[in-house]
Tab-separated table of C-alpha atoms in Angstrom:
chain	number	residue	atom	x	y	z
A	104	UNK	CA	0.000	0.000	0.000
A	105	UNK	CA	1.456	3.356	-0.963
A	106	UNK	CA	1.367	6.348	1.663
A	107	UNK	CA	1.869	9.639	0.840
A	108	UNK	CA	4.601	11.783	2.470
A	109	UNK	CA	2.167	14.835	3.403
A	110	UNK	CA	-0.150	11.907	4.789
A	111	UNK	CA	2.422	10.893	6.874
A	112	UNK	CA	3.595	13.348	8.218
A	113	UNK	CA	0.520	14.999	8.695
A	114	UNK	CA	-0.839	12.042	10.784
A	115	UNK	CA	2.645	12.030	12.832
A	116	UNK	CA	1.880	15.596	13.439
A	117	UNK	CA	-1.510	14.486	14.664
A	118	UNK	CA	-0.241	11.872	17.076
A	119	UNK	CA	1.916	14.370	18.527
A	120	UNK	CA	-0.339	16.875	19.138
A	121	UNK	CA	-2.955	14.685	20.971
A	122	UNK	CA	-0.596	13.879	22.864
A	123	UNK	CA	0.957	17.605	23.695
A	124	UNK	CA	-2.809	18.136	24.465
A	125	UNK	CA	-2.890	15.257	26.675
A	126	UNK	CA	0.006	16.698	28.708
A	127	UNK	CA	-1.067	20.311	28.690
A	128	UNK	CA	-4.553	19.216	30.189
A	129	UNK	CA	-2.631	16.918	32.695
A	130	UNK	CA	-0.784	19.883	33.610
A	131	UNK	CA	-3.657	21.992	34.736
A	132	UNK	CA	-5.578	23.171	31.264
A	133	UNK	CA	-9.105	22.236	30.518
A	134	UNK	CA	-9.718	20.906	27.293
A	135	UNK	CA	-11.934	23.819	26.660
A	136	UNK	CA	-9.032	25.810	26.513
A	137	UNK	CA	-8.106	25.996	22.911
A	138	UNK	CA	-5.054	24.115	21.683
A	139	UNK	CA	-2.792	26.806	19.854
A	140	UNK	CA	-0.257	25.532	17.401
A	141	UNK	CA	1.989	27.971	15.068
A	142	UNK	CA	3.213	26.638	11.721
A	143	UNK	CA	6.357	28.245	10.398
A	144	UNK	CA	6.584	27.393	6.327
A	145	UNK	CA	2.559	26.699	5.966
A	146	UNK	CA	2.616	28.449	2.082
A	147	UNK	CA	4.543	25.337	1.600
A	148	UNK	CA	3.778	21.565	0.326
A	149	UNK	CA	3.693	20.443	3.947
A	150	UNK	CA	2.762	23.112	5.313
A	151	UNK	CA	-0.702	23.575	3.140
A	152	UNK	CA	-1.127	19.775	3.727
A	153	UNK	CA	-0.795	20.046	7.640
A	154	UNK	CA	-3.000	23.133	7.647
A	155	UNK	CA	-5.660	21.282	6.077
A	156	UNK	CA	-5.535	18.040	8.136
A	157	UNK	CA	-5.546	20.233	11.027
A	158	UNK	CA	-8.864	22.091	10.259
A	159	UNK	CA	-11.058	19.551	9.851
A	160	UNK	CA	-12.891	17.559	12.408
A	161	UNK	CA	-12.141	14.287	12.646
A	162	UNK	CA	-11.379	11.361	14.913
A	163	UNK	CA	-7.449	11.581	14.749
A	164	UNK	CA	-8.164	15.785	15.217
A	165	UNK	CA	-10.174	15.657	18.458
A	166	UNK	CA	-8.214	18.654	19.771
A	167	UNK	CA	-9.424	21.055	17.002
A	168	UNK	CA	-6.355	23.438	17.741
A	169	UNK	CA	-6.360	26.952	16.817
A	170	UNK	CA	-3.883	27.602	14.075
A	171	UNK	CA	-1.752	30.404	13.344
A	172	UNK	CA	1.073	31.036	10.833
A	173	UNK	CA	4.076	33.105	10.632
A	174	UNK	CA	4.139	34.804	6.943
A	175	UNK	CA	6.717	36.934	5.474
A	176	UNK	CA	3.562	39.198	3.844
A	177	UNK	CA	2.009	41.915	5.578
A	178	UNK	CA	-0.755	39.419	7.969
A	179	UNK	CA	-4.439	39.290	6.492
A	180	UNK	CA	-5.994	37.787	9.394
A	181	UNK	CA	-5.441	37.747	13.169
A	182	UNK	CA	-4.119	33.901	12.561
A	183	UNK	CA	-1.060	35.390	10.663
A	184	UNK	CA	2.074	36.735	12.421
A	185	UNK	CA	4.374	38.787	10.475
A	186	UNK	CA	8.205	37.936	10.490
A	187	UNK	CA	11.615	38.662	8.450
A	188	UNK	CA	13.801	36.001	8.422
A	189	UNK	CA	16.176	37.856	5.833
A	190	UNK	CA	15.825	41.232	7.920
A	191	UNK	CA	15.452	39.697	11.525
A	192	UNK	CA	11.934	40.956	11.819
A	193	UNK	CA	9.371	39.266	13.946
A	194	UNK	CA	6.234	40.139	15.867
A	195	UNK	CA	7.768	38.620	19.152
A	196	UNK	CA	4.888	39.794	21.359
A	197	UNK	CA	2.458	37.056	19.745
A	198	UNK	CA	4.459	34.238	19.877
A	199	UNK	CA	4.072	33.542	23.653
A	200	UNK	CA	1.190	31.165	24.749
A	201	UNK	CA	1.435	28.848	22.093
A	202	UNK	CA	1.390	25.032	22.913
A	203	UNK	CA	3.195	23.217	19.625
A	204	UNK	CA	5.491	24.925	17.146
A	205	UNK	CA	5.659	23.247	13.397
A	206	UNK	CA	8.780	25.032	11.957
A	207	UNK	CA	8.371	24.166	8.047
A	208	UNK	CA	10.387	26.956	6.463
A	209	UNK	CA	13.713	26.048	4.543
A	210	UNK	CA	14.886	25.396	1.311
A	211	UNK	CA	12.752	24.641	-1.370
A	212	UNK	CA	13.154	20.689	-2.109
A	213	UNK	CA	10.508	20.537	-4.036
A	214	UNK	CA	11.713	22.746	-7.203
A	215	UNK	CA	15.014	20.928	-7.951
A	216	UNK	CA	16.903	24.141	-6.921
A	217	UNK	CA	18.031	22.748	-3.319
């Protein structure tokens, strides 16, 4: 049976997150709190792939995190937090309070350039 990579890595991303989730609510938090998780690189293949698995509801998804993004764009939507890389720019003051961290940004394998 063939898998896909964004599959799989989108469902190891899952795993992990239940169980972050799991520790964060054995750790004090309520489960009503919302789950916040940042994805650096989410214009990307994986990134666009994780995004979607995240947002929809589904057994493997029972946390229904809130997601934000870090964009290098001005931000279109409270979700989005603007950052630099190049110019070491970044909106530090939203980046607290955030329970998982995805960093997805590099090099481009995808186009043959890498």
């Amino acid at each position: 049976r063939r898998v896909s990579l964004t599959h799989s890595c989108c469902t190891m991303a899952q795993r992990g997150f239940a169980a972050a989730a799991g520790a964060a609510i054995g750790a004090g938090r309520t489960s009503a709190d919302p789950f916040r998780v940042l994805i650096s690189g989410a214009s990307g293949m994986l990134g666009k792939a994780l995004q979607n698995s995240l947002s929809h509801a589904k057994p493997a998804n029972r946390f229904n995190p809130d997601i934000f993004t870090l964009v290098r764009h001005q931000p279109r939507n409270d979700n989005e937090i603007y950052w630099d890389p190049y110019e070491g720019n970044i909106s530090a003051g939203k980046l607290e309070g955030f329970d998982a961290v995805v960093h997805l940004a590099g090099e481009n394998i995808g186009s043959g350039d890498g």
